[in-house]
Coordinates of C-alpha atoms and ligand atoms in Angstrom, one line a residue:
M17 CA -109.8 34.1 -32.8
S18 CA -113.8 34.5 -33.0
V19 CA -115.9 32.0 -34.4
P20 CA -115.4 32.5 -38.3
K21 CA -118.8 33.0 -40.1
L22 CA -118.8 31.6 -43.5
Y23 CA -121.2 33.1 -46.1
Y24 CA -122.7 30.9 -49.0
F25 CA -126.0 29.7 -50.8
D26 CA -127.9 27.1 -49.1
I27 CA -126.1 24.5 -51.5
M28 CA -123.0 22.6 -51.1
G29 CA -121.2 24.1 -54.3
R30 CA -117.8 26.0 -53.5
A31 CA -118.4 26.1 -49.8
E32 CA -118.9 22.8 -48.8
M33 CA -115.0 22.0 -49.1
I34 CA -114.5 24.9 -46.5
R35 CA -117.3 23.4 -44.3
L36 CA -115.8 19.5 -44.6
V37 CA -112.5 21.2 -43.4
L38 CA -113.6 23.0 -40.5
A39 CA -115.9 19.9 -39.3
A40 CA -112.7 17.7 -40.1
A41 CA -110.7 20.0 -37.4
G42 CA -113.6 20.1 -35.1
K43 CA -114.1 23.8 -35.0
P44 CA -117.2 25.5 -34.5
F45 CA -118.2 28.2 -37.2
K46 CA -121.4 30.1 -38.2
D47 CA -122.7 28.6 -41.3
I48 CA -124.6 31.6 -42.9
R49 CA -126.7 30.5 -45.8
F50 CA -128.9 32.7 -48.0
S51 CA -131.2 32.3 -50.9
F52 CA -130.6 32.8 -54.8
E53 CA -133.1 35.6 -54.3
E54 CA -131.4 37.2 -51.3
W55 CA -128.0 37.1 -52.9
P56 CA -128.0 40.3 -54.9
K57 CA -130.2 42.2 -52.6
S58 CA -128.8 41.5 -49.4
Y59 CA -125.5 39.9 -49.5
Q60 CA -123.3 40.4 -52.7
K61 CA -122.5 44.1 -51.7
K62 CA -120.8 42.6 -48.5
S63 CA -118.8 40.2 -50.4
P64 CA -114.9 41.0 -51.0
F65 CA -115.2 40.1 -54.7
G66 CA -118.9 40.3 -55.5
L67 CA -118.9 36.6 -55.1
C68 CA -119.4 33.9 -52.7
P69 CA -118.2 32.1 -50.6
W70 CA -116.4 34.5 -48.2
V71 CA -115.4 34.2 -44.8
E72 CA -115.3 36.8 -41.9
I73 CA -112.6 36.1 -39.4
D74 CA -112.2 38.7 -36.4
G75 CA -114.0 41.2 -38.5
E76 CA -111.8 41.1 -41.7
V77 CA -113.5 39.6 -44.7
F78 CA -111.7 37.0 -47.2
G79 CA -113.0 35.6 -50.4
Q80 CA -112.0 32.7 -52.7
S81 CA -112.7 29.2 -51.8
V82 CA -109.6 27.4 -52.4
A83 CA -107.8 30.1 -50.3
I84 CA -109.9 29.9 -47.3
A85 CA -110.0 26.1 -47.6
T86 CA -106.4 25.6 -47.4
Y87 CA -106.0 28.4 -45.0
F88 CA -108.4 26.5 -42.3
A89 CA -106.4 23.4 -43.3
R90 CA -103.1 24.8 -42.5
Q91 CA -104.5 26.2 -39.5
N92 CA -105.5 22.8 -38.3
D93 CA -102.6 20.8 -39.3
L94 CA -104.7 19.1 -42.1
Y95 CA -102.6 20.6 -45.0
G96 CA -99.8 18.5 -46.7
K97 CA -96.6 17.9 -44.4
T98 CA -94.1 18.0 -47.3
D99 CA -94.2 20.2 -50.3
K100 CA -95.0 17.0 -52.3
E101 CA -98.0 16.3 -50.2
C102 CA -99.0 19.8 -50.7
L103 CA -98.8 19.6 -54.4
Q104 CA -100.7 16.5 -54.4
I105 CA -103.5 18.5 -52.5
D106 CA -103.2 21.6 -54.7
Q107 CA -103.4 19.4 -57.9
L108 CA -106.7 17.8 -56.9
L109 CA -108.1 21.4 -55.7
N110 CA -107.2 22.6 -59.2
V111 CA -109.2 19.7 -61.0
I112 CA -112.3 20.3 -58.8
Q113 CA -112.1 23.6 -59.8
D114 CA -111.9 22.8 -63.4
F115 CA -115.1 20.7 -62.9
L116 CA -116.9 23.4 -61.3
A117 CA -116.1 25.7 -64.0
L118 CA -117.3 23.6 -66.4
S119 CA -120.4 22.3 -64.7
T120 CA -121.6 26.0 -64.0
K121 CA -121.1 26.7 -67.6
I122 CA -123.6 23.7 -68.2
F123 CA -125.7 24.7 -65.4
K124 CA -126.2 28.1 -66.8
E125 CA -126.4 27.4 -70.4
T126 CA -130.1 28.0 -71.3
D127 CA -130.0 26.5 -75.0
K128 CA -131.4 22.9 -74.2
D129 CA -129.3 21.3 -77.2
K130 CA -126.3 23.3 -76.4
K131 CA -126.8 22.0 -72.8
V132 CA -126.9 18.4 -73.7
N133 CA -124.2 18.6 -76.0
D134 CA -121.6 20.2 -73.7
S135 CA -122.7 17.6 -70.9
L136 CA -121.6 14.9 -73.6
K137 CA -118.6 16.6 -74.3
A138 CA -117.5 17.0 -70.5
Ligands
GSH201 N1 -113.0 31.6 -57.8 C1 -114.0 31.9 -57.0 C2 -115.4 31.7 -57.7 C3 -116.6 32.0 -56.8 C4 -117.8 31.9 -57.8 O1 -117.8 31.8 -58.9 N2 -119.1 32.1 -56.8 C5 -120.4 32.1 -57.4 C6 -121.2 30.9 -56.6 S1 -120.6 29.1 -56.9 C7 -121.1 33.2 -57.3 O2 -120.7 34.0 -56.4 N3 -121.9 33.2 -58.0 C8 -123.0 34.6 -58.0 C9 -122.6 35.5 -59.0 O3 -121.9 35.2 -59.9 O4 -123.4 36.5 -58.9 C10 -114.0 31.0 -55.5 O5 -113.5 30.0 -55.7 O6 -114.5 31.4 -54.4

């Protein structure tokens, strides 16, 4: 397998979990980071679902952060050893996804009062 290439913004965000799995596994990868300005101009069209992160493995591209992270975890014996351990991992991954969806909504809100209100409700 060639060294995987991981594409994402120059932030932690949804790619950090993948970076952490690969780091924990001691696997080298190309950490390709781009700016918010570069994204629509040079990168979005290359991504599988018009979203990032995505990974390129042996010339094939794959999207969806959780699918990518769990793939690398399974490949490197870092996923659950039993179905119940996998369930524990998956439930936490889904909690993180819920949190990210909520925090993204608040981050993108331009109405200051609504932003504060949504943050207090979260
Ligand atoms: N379910 C997807 C969500 C991906 C996603 O929403 N990515 C955001 C960045 S965190 C994105 O691509 N934003 C750029 C855009 O919407 O144009 C995943 O987990 O990979």
